[in-house]
CSV table of C-alpha atoms in Angstrom, one decimal:
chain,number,residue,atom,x,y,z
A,1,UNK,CA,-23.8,23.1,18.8
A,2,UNK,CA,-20.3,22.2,18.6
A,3,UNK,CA,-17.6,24.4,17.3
A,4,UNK,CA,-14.8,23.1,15.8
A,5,UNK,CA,-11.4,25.1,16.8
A,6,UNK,CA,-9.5,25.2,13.2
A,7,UNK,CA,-5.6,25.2,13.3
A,8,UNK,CA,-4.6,27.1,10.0
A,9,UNK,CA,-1.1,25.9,9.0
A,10,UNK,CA,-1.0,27.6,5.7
A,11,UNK,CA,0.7,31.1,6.7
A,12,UNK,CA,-1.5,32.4,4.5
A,13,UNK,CA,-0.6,30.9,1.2
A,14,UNK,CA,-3.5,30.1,-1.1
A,15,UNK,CA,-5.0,26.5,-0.9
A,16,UNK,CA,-8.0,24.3,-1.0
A,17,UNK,CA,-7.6,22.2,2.1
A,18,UNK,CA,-9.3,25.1,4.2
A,19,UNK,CA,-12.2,25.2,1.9
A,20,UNK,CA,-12.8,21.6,2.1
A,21,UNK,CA,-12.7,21.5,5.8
A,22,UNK,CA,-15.2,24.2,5.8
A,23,UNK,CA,-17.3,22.9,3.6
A,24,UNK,CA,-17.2,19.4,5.0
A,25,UNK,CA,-18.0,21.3,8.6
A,26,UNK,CA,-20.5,23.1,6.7
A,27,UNK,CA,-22.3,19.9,5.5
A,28,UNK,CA,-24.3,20.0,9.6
A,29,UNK,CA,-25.2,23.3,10.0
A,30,UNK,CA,-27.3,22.6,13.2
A,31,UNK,CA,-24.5,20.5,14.8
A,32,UNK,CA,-21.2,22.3,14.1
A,33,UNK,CA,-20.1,25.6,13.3
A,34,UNK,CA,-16.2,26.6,13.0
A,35,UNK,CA,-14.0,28.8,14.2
A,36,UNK,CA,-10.2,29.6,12.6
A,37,UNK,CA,-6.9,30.3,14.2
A,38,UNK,CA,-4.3,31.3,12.3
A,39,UNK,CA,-1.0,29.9,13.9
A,40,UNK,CA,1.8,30.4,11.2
A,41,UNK,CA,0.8,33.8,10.4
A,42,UNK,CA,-0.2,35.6,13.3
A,43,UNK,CA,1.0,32.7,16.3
A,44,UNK,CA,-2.6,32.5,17.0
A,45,UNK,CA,-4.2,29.6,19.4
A,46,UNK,CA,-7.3,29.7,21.4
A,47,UNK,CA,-6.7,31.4,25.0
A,48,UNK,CA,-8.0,27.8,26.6
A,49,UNK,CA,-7.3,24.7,25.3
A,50,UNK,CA,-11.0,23.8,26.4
A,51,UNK,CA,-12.3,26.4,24.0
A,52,UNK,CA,-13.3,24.0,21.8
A,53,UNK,CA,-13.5,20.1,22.5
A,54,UNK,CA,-12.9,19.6,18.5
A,55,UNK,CA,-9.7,20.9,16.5
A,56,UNK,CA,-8.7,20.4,13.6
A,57,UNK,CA,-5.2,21.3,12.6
A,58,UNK,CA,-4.3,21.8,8.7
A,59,UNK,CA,-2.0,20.6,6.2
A,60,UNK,CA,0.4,23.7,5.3
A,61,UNK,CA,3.8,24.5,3.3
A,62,UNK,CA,7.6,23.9,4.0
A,63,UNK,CA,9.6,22.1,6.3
A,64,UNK,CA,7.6,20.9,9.7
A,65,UNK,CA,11.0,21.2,11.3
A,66,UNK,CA,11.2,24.7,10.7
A,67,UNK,CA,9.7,27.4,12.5
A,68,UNK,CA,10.1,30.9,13.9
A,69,UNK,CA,10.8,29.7,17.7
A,70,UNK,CA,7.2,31.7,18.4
A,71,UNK,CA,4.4,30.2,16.7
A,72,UNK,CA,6.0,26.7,16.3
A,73,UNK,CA,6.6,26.5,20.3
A,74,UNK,CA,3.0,27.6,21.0
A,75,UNK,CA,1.7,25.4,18.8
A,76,UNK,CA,3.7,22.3,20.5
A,77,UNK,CA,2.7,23.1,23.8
A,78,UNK,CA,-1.3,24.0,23.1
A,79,UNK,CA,-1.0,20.1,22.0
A,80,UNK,CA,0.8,19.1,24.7
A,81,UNK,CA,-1.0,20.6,27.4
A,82,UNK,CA,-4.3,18.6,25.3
A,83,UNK,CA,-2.4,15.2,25.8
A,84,UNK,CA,-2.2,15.9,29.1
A,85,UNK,CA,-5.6,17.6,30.1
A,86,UNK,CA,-7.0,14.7,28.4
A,87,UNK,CA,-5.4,11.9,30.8
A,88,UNK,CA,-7.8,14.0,33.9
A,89,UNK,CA,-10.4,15.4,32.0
A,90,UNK,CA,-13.9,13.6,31.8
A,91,UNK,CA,-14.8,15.8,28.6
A,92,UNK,CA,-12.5,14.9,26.1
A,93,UNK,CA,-10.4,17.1,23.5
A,94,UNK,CA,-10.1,15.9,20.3
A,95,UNK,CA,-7.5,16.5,17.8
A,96,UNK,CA,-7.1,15.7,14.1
A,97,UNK,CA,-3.7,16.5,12.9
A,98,UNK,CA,-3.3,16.4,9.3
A,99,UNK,CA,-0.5,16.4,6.8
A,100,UNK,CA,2.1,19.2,7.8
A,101,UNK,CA,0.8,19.3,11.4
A,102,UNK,CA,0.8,15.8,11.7
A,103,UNK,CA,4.6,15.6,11.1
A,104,UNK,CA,4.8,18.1,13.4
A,105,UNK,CA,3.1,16.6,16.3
A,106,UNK,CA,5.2,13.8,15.3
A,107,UNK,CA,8.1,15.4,16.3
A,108,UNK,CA,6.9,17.2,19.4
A,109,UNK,CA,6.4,14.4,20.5
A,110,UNK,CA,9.5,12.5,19.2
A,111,UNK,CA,7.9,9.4,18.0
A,112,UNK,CA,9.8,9.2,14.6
A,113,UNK,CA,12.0,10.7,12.0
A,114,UNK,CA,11.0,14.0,10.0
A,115,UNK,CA,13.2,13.4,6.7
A,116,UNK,CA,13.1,14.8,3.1
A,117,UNK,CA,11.3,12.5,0.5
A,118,UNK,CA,14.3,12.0,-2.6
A,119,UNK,CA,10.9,13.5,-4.7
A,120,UNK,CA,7.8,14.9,-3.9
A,121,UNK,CA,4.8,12.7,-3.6
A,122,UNK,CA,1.5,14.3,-5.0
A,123,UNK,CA,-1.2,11.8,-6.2
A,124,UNK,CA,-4.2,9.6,-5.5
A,125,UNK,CA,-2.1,6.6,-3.7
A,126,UNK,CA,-3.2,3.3,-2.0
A,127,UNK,CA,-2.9,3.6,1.9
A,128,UNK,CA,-2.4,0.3,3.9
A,129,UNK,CA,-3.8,-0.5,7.8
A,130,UNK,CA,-1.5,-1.9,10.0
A,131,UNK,CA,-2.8,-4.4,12.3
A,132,UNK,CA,-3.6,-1.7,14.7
A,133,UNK,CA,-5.1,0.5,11.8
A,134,UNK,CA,-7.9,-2.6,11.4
A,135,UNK,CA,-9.0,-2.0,15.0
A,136,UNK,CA,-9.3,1.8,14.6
A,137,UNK,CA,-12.3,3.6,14.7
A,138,UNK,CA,-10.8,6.3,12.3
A,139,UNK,CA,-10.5,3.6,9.3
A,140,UNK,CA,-13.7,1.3,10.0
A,141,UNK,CA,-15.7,1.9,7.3
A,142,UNK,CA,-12.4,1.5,4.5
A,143,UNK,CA,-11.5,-1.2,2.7
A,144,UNK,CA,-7.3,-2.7,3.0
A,145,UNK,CA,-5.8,-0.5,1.8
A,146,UNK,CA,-7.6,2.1,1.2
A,147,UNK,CA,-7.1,4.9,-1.2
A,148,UNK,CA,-6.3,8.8,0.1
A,149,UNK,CA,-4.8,12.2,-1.3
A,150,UNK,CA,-1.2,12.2,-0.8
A,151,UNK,CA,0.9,14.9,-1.2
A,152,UNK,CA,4.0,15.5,0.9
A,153,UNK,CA,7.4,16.7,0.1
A,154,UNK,CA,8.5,15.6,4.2
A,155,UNK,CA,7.9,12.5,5.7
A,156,UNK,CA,7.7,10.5,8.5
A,157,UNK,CA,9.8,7.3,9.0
A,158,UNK,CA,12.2,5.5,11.9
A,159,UNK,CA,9.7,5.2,14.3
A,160,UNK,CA,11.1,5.0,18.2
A,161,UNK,CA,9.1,2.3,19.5
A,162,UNK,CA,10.5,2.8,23.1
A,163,UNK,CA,8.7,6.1,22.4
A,164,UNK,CA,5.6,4.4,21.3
A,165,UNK,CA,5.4,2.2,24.2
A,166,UNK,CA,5.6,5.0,26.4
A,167,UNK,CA,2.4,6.9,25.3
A,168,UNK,CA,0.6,4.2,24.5
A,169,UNK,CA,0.5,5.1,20.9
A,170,UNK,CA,0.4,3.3,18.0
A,171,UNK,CA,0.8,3.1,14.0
A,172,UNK,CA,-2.6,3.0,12.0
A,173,UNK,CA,-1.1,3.0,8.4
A,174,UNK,CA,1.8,2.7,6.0
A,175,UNK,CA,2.4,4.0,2.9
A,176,UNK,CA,2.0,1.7,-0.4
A,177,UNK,CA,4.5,-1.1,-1.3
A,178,UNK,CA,6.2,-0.3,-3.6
A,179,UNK,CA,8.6,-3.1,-4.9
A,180,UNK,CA,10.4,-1.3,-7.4
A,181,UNK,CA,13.1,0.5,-4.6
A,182,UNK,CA,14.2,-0.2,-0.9
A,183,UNK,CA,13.3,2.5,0.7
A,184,UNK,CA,11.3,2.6,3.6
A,185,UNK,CA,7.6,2.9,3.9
A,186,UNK,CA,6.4,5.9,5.6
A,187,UNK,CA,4.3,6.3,8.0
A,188,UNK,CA,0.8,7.8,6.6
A,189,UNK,CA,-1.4,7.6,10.1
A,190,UNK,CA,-0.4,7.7,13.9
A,191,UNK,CA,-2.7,6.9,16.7
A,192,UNK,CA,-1.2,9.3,19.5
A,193,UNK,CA,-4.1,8.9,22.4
A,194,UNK,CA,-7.7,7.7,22.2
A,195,UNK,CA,-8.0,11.7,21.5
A,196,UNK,CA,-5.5,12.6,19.1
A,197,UNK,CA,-4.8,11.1,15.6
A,198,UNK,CA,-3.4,12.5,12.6
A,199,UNK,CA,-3.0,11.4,9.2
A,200,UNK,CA,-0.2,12.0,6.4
A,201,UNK,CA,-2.7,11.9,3.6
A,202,UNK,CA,-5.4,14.3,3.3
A,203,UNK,CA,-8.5,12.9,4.5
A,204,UNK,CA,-10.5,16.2,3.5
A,205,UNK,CA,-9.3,16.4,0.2
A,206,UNK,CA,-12.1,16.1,-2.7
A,207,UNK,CA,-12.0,16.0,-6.6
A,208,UNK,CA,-12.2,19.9,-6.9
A,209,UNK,CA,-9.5,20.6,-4.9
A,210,UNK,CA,-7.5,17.7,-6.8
A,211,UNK,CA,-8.6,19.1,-10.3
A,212,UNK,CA,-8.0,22.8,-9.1
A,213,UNK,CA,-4.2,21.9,-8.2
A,214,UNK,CA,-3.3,19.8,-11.2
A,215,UNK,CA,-4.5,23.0,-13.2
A,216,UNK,CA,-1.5,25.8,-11.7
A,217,UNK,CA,0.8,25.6,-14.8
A,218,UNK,CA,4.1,24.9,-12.8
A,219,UNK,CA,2.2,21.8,-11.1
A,220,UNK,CA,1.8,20.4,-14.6
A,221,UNK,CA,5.1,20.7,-15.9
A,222,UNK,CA,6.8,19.6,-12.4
A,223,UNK,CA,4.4,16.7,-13.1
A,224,UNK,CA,5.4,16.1,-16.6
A,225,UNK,CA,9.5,16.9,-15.4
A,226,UNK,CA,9.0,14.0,-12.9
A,227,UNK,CA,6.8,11.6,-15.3
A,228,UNK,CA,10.1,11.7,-17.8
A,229,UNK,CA,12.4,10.2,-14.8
A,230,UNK,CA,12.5,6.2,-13.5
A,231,UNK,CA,11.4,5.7,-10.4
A,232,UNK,CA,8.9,8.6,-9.6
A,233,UNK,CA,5.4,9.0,-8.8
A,234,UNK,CA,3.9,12.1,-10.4
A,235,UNK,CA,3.6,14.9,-7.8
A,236,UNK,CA,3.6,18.3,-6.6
A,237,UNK,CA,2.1,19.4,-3.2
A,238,UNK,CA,-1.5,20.1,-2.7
A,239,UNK,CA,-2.2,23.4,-0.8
């Protein structure tokens, strides 16, 4: 049985992305079992990066820019020292990194821009492959585009492509087209090794989750706030 090594990002604030990871781990309970690490609240990793050859780091609150110098700098090298085992290692380590951990892995890496979104995007959005995107395993099964739970008040644009080069990774997806404004697509899904990808949208979302969010009270009037003003997409952020 596998165990798959969870990376809680949420520093304990309530949300549903933790209960649908469980419950999606939960759907093989004779193949994988889980195990949780709670790295914003208590700076907690496993003691080996081999503990578990699956992890799974979460979606979370804030600005991925920001940490405490303690938690964020273990995090970044536990990931690190991954990328690296990985290049000698015959058994694998895989990462998923989604949402707020994939902007940070982003930038520990420095592979792009971490910038402020002029609103907050919250909603069931079309996703598009790149070319690269169409050759990934990750996407294989979905359609072009695709569509994915986004919900993001950060994200990730300017991409270094020196940077790129050098690791060998690559760009899997792009954020909708929108023809309406100039602004620069985002990038939704990086390819980082054959190991590690991570994902802007939230691939583990489901409709309960969705449905429980758009219930708070202040995530329905931000909503209707946002509806009444050109040139937004009704949002909040999903946690």
């Amino acid at each position: 049985m596998q165990v798959v090594g969870i990376l809680d990002m949420y520093a304990g604030e309530p949300n549903q992305g933790m209960r649908c990871i469980q419950e999606i781990i939960g759907r093989y309970p004779e193949e994988l079992a889980f195990q949780v690490y709670d790295v914003r609240g208590n700076a907690t990793l496993p003691q080996q990066i081999d503990q578990h050859r699956i992890y799974i780091a979460t979606g979370g609150p804030g600005n991925p820019e920001e940490g405490d110098g303690v938690w964020d700098k273990a995090f970044g090298d536990f990931i690190q020292a991954i990328y690296e085992a990985n290049k000698q290692r015959e058994e694998k380590i895989f990462v998923l990194f989604i949402c707020h951990s994939f902007q940070m892995a982003v930038k520990h890496f420095g592979l792009a821009q971490i910038t402020k979104r002029k609103a907050t995007s919250f909603g069931v959005m079309t996703v598009h492959k790149t070319a690269e995107g169409m050759e990934d395993p990750l996407f294989h099964a979905l359609e072009n585009p695709f569509w994915a739970v986004d919900s993001r008040d950060y994200q990730v644009v300017k991409p270094k492509k020196k940077r790129f080069t050098e690791m060998g990774a690559a760009i899997i997806a792009l954020e909708k087209i929108r023809t309406h404004v100039e602004y620069e697509r985002a990038i939704m899904g990086v390819r980082f090794s054959p190991e590690l990808v991570g994902t802007q949208f939230h691939p583990e979302a489901d409709p309960e989750s969705f449905l429980h969010h758009l219930k708070k009270p202040e995530v329905r009037e931000k909503i209707i706030a946002l509806k009444a003003k050109p040139n937004t997409v009704a949002c909040s952020s999903i946690s």
